[in-house]
Short mmCIF file of C-alpha atoms in Angstrom, two decimals:
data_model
loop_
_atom_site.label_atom_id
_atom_site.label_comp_id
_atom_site.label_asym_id
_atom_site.label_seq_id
_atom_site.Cartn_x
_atom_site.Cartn_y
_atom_site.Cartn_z
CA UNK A 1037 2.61 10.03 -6.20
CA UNK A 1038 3.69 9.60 -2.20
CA UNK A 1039 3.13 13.31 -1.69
CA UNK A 1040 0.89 15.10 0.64
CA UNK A 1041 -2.22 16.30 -2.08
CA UNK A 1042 -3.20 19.71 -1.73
CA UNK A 1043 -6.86 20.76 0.33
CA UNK A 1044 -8.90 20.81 -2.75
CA UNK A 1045 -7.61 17.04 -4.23
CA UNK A 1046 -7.78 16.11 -1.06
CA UNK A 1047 -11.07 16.69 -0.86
CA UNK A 1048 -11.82 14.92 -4.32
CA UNK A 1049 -10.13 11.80 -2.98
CA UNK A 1050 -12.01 11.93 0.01
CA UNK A 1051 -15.15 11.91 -2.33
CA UNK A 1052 -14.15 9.24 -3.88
CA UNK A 1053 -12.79 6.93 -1.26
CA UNK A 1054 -15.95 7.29 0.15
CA UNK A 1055 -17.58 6.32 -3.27
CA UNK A 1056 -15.36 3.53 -3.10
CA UNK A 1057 -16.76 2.29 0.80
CA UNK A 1058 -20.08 2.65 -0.34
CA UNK A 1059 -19.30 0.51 -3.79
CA UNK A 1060 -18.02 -2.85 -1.59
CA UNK A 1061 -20.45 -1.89 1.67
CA UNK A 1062 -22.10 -4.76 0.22
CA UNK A 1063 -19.27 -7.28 0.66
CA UNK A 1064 -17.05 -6.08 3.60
CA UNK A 1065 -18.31 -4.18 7.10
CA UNK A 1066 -16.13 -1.09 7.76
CA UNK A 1067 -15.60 0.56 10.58
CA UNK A 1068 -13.11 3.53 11.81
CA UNK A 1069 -12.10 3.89 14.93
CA UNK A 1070 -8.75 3.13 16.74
CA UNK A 1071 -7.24 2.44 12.93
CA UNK A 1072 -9.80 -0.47 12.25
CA UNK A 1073 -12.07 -1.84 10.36
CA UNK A 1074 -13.36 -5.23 9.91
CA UNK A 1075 -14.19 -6.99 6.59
CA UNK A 1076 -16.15 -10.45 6.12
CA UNK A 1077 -17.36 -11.72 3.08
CA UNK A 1078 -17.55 -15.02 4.31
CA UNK A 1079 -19.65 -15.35 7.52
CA UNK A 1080 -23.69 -16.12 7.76
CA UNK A 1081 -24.10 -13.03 9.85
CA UNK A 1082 -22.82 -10.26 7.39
CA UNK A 1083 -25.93 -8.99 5.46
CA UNK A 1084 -27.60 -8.58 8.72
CA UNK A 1085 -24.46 -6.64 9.94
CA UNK A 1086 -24.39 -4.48 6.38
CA UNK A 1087 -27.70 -3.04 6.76
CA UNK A 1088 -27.48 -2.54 11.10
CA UNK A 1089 -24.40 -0.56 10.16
CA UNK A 1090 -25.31 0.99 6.92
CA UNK A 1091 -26.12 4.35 8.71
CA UNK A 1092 -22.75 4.24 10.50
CA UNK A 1093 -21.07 3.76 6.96
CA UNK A 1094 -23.15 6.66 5.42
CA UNK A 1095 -21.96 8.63 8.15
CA UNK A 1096 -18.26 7.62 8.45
CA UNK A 1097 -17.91 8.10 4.80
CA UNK A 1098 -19.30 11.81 5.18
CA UNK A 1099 -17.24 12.85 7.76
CA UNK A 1100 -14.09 10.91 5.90
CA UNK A 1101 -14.84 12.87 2.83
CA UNK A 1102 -13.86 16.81 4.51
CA UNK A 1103 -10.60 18.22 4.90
CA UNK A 1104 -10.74 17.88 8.07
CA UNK A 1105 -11.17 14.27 8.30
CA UNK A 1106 -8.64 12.90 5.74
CA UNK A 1107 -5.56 12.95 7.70
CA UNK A 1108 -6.92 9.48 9.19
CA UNK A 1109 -8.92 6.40 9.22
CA UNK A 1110 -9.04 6.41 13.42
CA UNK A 1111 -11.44 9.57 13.58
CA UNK A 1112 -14.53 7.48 15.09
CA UNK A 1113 -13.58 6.33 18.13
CA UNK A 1114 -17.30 4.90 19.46
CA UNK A 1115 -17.09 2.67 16.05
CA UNK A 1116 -14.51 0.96 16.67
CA UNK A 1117 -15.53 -0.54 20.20
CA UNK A 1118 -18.50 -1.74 18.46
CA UNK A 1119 -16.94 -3.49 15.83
CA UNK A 1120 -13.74 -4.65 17.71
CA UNK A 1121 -17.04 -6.29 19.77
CA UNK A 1122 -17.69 -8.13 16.41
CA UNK A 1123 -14.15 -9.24 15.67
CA UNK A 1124 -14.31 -10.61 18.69
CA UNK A 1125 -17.01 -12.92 18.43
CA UNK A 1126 -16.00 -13.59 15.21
CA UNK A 1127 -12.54 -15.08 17.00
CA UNK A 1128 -14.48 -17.08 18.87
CA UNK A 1129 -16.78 -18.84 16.80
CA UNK A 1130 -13.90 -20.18 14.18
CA UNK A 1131 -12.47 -23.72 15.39
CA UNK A 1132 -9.87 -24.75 12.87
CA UNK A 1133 -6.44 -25.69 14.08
CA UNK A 1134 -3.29 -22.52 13.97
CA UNK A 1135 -0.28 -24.09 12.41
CA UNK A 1136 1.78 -21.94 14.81
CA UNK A 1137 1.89 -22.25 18.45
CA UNK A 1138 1.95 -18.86 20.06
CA UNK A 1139 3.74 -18.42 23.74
CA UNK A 1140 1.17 -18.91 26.51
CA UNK A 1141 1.25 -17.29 29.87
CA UNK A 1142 2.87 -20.71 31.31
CA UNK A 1143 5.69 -20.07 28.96
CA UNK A 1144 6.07 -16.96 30.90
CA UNK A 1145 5.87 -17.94 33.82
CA UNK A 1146 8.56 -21.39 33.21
CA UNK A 1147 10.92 -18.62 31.83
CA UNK A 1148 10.52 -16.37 34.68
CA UNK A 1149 10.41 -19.38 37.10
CA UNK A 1150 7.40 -18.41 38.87
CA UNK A 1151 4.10 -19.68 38.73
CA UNK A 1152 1.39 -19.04 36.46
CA UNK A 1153 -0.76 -17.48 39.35
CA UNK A 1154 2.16 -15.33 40.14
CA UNK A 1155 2.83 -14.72 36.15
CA UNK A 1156 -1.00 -13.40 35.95
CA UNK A 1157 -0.87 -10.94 38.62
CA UNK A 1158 2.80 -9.45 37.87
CA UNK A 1159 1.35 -9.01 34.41
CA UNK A 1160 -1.89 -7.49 35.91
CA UNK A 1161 0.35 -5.31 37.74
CA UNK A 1162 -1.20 -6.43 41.57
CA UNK A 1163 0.56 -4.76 44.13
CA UNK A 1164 1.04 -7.76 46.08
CA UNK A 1165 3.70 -8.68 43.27
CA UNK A 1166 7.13 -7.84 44.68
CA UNK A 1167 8.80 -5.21 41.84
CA UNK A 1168 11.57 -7.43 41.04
CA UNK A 1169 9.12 -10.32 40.18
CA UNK A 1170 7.29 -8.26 38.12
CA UNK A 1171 10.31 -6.96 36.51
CA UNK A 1172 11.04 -10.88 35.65
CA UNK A 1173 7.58 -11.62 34.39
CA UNK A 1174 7.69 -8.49 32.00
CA UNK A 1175 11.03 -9.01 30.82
CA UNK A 1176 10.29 -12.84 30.17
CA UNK A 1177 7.04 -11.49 27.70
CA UNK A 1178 8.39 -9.50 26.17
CA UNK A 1179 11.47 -11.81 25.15
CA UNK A 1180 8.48 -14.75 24.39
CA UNK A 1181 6.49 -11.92 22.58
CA UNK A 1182 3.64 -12.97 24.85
CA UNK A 1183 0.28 -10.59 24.87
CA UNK A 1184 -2.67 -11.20 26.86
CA UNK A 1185 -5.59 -11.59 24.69
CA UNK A 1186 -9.22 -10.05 25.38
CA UNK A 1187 -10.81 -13.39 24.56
CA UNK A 1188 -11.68 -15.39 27.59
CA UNK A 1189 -10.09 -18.69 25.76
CA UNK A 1190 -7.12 -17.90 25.78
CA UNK A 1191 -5.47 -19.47 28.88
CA UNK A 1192 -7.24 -22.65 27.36
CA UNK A 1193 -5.56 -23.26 24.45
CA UNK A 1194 -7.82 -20.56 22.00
CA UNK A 1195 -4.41 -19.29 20.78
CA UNK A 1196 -3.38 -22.65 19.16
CA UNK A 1197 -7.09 -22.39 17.17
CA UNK A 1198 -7.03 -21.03 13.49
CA UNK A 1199 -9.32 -17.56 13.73
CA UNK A 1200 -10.05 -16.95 10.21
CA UNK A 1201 -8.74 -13.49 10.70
CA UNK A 1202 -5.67 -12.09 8.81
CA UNK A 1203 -4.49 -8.75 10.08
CA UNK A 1204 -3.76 -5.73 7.62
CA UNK A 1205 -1.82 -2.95 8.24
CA UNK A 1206 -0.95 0.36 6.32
CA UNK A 1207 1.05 3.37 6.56
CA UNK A 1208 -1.36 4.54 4.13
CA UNK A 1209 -2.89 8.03 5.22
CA UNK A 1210 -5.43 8.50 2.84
CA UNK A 1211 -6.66 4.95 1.61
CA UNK A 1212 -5.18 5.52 -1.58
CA UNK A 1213 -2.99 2.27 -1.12
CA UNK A 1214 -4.80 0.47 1.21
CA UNK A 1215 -8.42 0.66 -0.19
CA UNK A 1216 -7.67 -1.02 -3.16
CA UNK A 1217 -4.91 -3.74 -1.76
CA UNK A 1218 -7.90 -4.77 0.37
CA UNK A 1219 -10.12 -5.04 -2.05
CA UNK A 1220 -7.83 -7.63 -4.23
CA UNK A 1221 -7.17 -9.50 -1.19
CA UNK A 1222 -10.44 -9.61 0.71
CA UNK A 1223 -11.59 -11.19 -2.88
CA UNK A 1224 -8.73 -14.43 -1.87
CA UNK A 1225 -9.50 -14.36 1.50
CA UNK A 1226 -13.16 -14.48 0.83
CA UNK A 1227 -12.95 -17.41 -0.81
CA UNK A 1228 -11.11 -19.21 1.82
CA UNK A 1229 -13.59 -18.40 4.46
CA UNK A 1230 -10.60 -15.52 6.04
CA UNK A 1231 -11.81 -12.11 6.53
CA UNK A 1232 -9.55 -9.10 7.41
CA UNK A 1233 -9.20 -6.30 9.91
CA UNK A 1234 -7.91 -3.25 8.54
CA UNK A 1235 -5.72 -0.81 10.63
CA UNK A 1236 -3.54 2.31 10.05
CA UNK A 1237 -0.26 3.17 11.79
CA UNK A 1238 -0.03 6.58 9.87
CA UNK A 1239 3.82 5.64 9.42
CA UNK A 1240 4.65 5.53 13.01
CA UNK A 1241 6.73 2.32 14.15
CA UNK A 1242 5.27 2.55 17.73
CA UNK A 1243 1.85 2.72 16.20
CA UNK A 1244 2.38 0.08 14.14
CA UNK A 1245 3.81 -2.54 16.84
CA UNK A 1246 0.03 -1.20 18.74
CA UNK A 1247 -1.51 -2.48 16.02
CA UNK A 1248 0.30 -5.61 15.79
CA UNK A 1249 -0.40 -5.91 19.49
CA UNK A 1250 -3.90 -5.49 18.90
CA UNK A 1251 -4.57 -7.74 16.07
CA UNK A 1252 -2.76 -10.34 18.05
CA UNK A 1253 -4.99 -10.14 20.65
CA UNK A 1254 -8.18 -10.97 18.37
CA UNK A 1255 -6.29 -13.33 17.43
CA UNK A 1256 -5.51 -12.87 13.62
CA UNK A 1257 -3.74 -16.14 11.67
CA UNK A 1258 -1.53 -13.82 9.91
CA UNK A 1259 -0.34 -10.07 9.06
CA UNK A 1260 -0.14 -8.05 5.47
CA UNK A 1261 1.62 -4.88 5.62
CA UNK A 1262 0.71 -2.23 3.06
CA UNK A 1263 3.58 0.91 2.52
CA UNK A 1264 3.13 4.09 0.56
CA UNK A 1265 6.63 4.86 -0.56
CA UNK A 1266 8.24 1.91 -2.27
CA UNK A 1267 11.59 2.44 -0.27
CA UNK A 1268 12.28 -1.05 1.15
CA UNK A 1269 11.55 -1.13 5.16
CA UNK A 1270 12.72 -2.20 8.46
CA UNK A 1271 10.85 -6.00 9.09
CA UNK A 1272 9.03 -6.54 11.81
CA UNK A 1273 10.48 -7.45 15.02
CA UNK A 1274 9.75 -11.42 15.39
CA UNK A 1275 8.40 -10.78 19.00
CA UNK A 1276 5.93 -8.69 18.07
CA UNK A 1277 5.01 -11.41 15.27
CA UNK A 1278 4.96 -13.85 17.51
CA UNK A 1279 5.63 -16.10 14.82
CA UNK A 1280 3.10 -15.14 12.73
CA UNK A 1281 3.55 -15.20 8.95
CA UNK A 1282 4.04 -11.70 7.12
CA UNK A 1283 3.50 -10.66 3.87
CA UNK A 1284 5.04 -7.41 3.11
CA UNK A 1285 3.30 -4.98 -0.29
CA UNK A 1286 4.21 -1.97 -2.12
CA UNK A 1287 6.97 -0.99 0.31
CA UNK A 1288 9.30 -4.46 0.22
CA UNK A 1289 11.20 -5.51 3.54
CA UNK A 1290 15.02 -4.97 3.71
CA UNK A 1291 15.27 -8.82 4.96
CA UNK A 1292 15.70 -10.64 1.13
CA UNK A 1293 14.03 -13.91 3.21
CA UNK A 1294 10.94 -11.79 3.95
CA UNK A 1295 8.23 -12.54 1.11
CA UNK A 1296 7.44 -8.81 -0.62
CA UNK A 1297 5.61 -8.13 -3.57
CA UNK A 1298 5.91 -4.85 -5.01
CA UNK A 1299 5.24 -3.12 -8.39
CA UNK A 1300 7.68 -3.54 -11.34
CA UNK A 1301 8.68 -0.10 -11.67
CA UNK A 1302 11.96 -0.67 -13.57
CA UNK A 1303 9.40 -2.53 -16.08
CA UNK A 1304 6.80 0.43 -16.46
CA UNK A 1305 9.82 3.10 -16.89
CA UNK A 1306 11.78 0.78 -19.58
CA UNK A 1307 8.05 0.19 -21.56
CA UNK A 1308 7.79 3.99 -21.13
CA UNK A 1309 10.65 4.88 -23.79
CA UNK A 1310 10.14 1.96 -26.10
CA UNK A 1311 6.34 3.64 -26.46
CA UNK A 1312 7.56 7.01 -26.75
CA UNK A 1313 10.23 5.48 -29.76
CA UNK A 1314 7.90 4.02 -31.18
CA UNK A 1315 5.35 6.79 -31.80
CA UNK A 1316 8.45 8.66 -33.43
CA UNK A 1317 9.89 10.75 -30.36
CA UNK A 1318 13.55 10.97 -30.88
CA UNK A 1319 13.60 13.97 -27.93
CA UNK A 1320 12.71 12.43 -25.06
CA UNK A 1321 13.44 14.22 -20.90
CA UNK A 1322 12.77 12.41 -17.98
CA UNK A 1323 11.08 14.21 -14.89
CA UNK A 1324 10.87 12.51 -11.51
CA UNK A 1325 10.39 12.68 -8.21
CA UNK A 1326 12.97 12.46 -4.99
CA UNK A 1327 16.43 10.86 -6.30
CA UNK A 1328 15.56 9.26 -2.92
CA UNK A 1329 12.81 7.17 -3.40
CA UNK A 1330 13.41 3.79 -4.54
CA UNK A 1331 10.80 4.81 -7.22
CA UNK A 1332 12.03 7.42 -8.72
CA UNK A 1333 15.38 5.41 -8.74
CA UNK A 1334 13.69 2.22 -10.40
CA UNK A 1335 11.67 4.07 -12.80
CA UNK A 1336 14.43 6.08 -14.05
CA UNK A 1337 16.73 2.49 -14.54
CA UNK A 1338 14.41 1.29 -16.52
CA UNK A 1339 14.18 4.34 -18.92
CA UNK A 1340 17.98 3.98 -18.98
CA UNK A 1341 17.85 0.39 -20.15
CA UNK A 1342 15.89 1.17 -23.34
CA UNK A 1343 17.25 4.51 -23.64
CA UNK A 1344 21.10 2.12 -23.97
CA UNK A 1345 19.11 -0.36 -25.91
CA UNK A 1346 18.05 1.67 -28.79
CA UNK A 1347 21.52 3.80 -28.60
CA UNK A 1348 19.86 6.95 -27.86
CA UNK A 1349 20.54 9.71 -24.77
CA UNK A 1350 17.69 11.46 -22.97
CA UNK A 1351 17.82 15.39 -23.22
CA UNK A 1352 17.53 15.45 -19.96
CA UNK A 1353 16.43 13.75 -16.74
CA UNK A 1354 15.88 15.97 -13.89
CA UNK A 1355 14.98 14.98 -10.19
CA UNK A 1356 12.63 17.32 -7.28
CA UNK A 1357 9.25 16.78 -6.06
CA UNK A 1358 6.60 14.95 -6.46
CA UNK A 1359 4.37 17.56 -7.39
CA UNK A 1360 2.29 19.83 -10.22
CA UNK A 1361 4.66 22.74 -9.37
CA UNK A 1362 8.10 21.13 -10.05
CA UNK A 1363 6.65 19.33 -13.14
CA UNK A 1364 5.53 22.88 -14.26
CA UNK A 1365 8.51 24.24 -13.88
CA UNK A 1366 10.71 21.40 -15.36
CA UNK A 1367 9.04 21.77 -18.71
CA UNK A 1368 9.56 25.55 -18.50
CA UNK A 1369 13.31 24.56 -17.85
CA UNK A 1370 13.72 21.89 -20.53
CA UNK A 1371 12.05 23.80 -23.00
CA UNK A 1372 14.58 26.79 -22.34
CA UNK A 1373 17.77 24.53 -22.96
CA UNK A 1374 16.25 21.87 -25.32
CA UNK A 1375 13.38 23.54 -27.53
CA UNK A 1376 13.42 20.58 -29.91
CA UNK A 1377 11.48 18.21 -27.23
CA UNK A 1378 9.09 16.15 -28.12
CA UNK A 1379 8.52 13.93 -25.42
CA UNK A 1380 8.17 13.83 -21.52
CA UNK A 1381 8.37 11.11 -19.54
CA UNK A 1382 7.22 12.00 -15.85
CA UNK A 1383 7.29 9.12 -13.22
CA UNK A 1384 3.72 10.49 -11.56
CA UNK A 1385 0.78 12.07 -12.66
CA UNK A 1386 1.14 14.93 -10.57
CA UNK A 1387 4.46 15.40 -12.24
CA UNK A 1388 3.05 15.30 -15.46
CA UNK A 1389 -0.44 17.07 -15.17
CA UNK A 1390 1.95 20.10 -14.27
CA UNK A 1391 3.92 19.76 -17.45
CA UNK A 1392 1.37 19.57 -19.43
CA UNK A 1393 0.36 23.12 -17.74
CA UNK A 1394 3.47 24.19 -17.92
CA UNK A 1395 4.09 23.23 -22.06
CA UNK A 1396 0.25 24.64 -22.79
CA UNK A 1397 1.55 27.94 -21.70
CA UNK A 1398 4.25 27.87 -23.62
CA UNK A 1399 2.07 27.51 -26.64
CA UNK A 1400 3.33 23.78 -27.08
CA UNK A 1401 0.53 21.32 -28.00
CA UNK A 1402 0.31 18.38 -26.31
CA UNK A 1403 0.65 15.63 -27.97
CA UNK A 1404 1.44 16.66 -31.10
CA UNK A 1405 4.41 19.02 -30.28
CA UNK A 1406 5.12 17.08 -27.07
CA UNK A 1407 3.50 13.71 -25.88
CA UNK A 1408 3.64 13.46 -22.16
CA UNK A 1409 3.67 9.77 -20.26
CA UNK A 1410 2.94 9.69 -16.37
CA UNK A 1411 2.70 7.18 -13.91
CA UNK A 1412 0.27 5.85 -11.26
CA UNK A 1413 -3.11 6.11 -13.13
CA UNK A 1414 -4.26 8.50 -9.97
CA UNK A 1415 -7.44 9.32 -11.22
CA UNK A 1416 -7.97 12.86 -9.78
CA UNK A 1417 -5.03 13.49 -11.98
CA UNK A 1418 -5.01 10.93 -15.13
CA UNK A 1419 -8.23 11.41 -15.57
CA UNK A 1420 -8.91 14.65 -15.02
CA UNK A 1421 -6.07 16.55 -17.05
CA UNK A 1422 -6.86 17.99 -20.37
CA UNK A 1423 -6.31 16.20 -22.45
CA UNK A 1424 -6.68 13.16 -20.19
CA UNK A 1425 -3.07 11.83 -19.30
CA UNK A 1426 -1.21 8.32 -20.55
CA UNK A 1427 -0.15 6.84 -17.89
CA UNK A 1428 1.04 3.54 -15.74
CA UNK A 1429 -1.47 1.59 -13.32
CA UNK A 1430 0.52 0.17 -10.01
CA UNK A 1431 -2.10 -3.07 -10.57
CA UNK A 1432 -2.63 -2.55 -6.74
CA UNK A 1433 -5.62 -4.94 -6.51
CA UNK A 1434 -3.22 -7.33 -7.95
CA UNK A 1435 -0.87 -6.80 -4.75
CA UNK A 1436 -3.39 -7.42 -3.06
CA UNK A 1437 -4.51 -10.73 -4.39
CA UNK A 1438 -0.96 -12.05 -4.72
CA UNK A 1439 -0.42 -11.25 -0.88
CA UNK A 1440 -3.60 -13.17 0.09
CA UNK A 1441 -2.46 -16.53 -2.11
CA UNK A 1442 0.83 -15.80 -0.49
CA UNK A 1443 -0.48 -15.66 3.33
CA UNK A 1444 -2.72 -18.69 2.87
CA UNK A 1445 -0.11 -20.54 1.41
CA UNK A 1446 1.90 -20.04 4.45
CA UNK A 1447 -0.48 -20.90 6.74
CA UNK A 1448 -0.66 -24.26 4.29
CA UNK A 1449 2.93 -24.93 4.95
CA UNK A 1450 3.94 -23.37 1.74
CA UNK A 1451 5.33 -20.12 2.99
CA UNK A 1452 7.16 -18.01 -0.29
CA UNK A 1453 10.08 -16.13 0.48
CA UNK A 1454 12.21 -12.79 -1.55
CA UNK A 1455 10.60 -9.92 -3.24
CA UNK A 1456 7.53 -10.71 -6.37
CA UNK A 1457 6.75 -7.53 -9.01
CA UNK A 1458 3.54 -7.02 -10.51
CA UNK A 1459 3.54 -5.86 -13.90
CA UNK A 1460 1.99 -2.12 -13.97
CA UNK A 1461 -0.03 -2.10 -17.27
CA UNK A 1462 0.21 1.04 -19.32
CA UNK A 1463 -3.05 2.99 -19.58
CA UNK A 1464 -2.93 4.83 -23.40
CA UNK A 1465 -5.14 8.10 -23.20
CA UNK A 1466 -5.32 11.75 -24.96
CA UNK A 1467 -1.44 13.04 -24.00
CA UNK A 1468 0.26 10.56 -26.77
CA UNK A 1469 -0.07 10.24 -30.11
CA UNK A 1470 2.51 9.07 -33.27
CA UNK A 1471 4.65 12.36 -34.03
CA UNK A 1472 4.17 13.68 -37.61
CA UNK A 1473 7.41 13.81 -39.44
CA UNK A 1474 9.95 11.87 -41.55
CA UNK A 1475 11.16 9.00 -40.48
CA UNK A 1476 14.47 10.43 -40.32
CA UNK A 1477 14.89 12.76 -36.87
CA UNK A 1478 16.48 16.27 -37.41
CA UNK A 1479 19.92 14.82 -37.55
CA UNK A 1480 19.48 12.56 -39.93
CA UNK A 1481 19.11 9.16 -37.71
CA UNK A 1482 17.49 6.76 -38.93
CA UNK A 1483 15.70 4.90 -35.94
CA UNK A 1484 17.36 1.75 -35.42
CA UNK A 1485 17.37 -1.09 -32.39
CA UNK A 1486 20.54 -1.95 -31.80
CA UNK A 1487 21.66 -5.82 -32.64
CA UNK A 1488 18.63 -5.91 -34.72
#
């Protein structure tokens, strides 16, 4: 799930991400360099732009698909001037009104009582500008959350002007998040004539308040942030917003007034059990990842509520890594102390392409000594485990979409605020199947739902 893959997936997702660039190339312009890329779906000039860039595509993709280029989406640096170049004639041709006023360099220079003249060259850094003055100007940005924009316009009045831009950024490594939130948004945004620009602060606050810096200079009408790890996160700091509205996926913010969405992962682990009941399981373990991560945490709640529904106990539930060795070893374990099982519930695919290893070479069949559930729908592992893995799909696109209706809304006057799940749909594939006994279980239980 939020793990680190090893080199050879890696290299598979690579692959496939850059599948997955070439499959919307037609839509959306990437570009990687500095963390960014640009998307537009809306504006006249962007078939011309697909095909002058289509080399540069073929080329980032190939590069993004080794090793040694999938630690990062900011490996092209001589991209990213070129298309930052488009963004920013993009900024300048939109003329729709902002509905938020963001602080100009004469509300710097009122709060620092010195003139504008004198505001522009303390935050130029001229020498002439005595230290202590400077001091004054800087301290009164930063407290405004004032940035000095690359477009020419913006000492007249461009940043009250509605860009069309909406700002994206992920902690996402890999893409694996981000590639497909974009694509359910950019399909919104589209729509509404908003494009987005697409950068990565590898999980690194400073990074990401760059970025924010950055996208604030093009002038962006709004921000989505993407996470990786579902634990809830700090919010943004309102002067780095500058007011802007901010729509927070996958990872939710700490602040219950933000708006979040995330996936409904107490849902997916409750649905879990009541599918493995009713294909006959009565011996069901739970493996999962971190007892730290929020996911692991919500997953495992939900399996609890229908495991307390129905009035039955799990064997076992048993917390590590989120990876093919610790499910291997976990099945190894829990056939040891509980040889009855007949089920496995593992809260990511890694977890449970690993037990299925690990119960094949114990001579258990899978599924019809043990059916094994996972969770994510990662297709290098789903997919690509024999026999092809159950499993649950985080309906990312979905996040994605939601987060664009979300951001427009705002910027309508409509802004939504506390945290929105998405249903994650259950995928049904090779590792499940009804078991093939009596109705009654070994100790003579008949399998009942309690109240019913």
């Amino acid at each position: 799930m939020q793990n680190r893959p090893s080199a050879d997936v890696g290299t598979d997702t690579m692959r496939a991400t850059a599948n997955a660039f070439q499959g919307l190339a037609n839509a959306k312009i990437f570009a990687y360099g500095e963390g960014i890329s640009f998307t537009s779906a809306h504006n006249e000039r962007t078939m011309a732009q697909n095909r002058s860039i289509r080399s540069s595509i073929d080329s980032a993709t190939r590069s993004y698909a080794t090793p040694a280029a999938a630690t990062t989406f900011s490996d092209h640096h001589e991209h990213a001037q070129s298309f930052s170049a488009r963004a920013e004639r993009h900024v300048s041709g939109q003329h729709q009104s902002r509905t938020v006023a963001r602080p100009t360099l004469t509300d710097v220079a009122h709060l620092a009582n010195v003139s504008v003249a004198t505001a522009s060259k303390a935050l130029n850094h001229t020498d002439r500008i005595s230290a202590s003055t400077q001091r004054a100007v800087l301290a009164a940005a930063e407290q405004l959350g004032y940035r000095k924009s690359t477009d020419t316009g913006a000492t007249s009045g461009h940043r009250n002007k509605r860009t069309g831009l909406v700002g994206l950024i992920t902690s996402d490594y890999n893409g694996r998040f981000a590639l497909p939130l974009l694509t359910g948004a950019e399909s919104t945004l589209g729509a509404s004539n908003h494009a987005a620009l697409l950068m990565s602060s590898h999980g690194r606050p400073a990074l990401e308040k760059s970025h924010i810096d950055r996208l604030a200079a093009h002038g962006v009408d709004g921000l989505i942030v993407v996470g990786d790890t579902t634990n809830p996160r700090p919010p943004l700091d309102p002067r780095t917003t500058m007011g802007l509205p901010v729509i927070y996926t996958y990872d939710p913010s700490r602040d219950p007034a933000d708006c979040s969405i995330i996936c409904d992962n107490v849902g997916a682990g409750a649905q879990a059990i009541e599918y493995l009941l009713s294909l006959g399981r009565r011996y069901i373990a739970v493996i999962a990842g971190p007892e730290d991560f929020q996911a692991a945490k919500d997953r495992v709640r939900g399996a609890w509520r229908t495991f307390t529904l129905y009035d039955f106990r799990p064997v076992a539930v048993l917390f590590d890594a989120w990876s093919e060795e610790w499910g291997e070893r976990a099945a190894k374990l829990l056939l040891d102390q509980h040889p009855h099982l007949d089920a496995i519930y593992c809260l990511s695919d890694e977890i449970a392409r690993g037990a299925v290893r690990g119960l094949l070479a114990a001579g258990r069949r899978v599924p019809q000594d043990v059916a094994v559930i996972g969770h994510d729908n990662w297709f290098v592992f789903a997919s690509n485990a024999h026999p092809t893995l159950t499993t649950f799909d985080n309906n990312i696109p979905m996040l994605g979409k939601m987060a664009a209706q979300y951001l427009l809304g705002a910027l309508a006057g409509r802004p939504h605020h506390g945290v929105t799940t998405v249903e994650c749909p259950m995928i049904v594939r090779e590792s499940t199947e009804p078991m093939r006994r009596t109705p009654l279980d070994s100790s003579g239980r008949i399998f009942e739902r309690q109240g019913a």
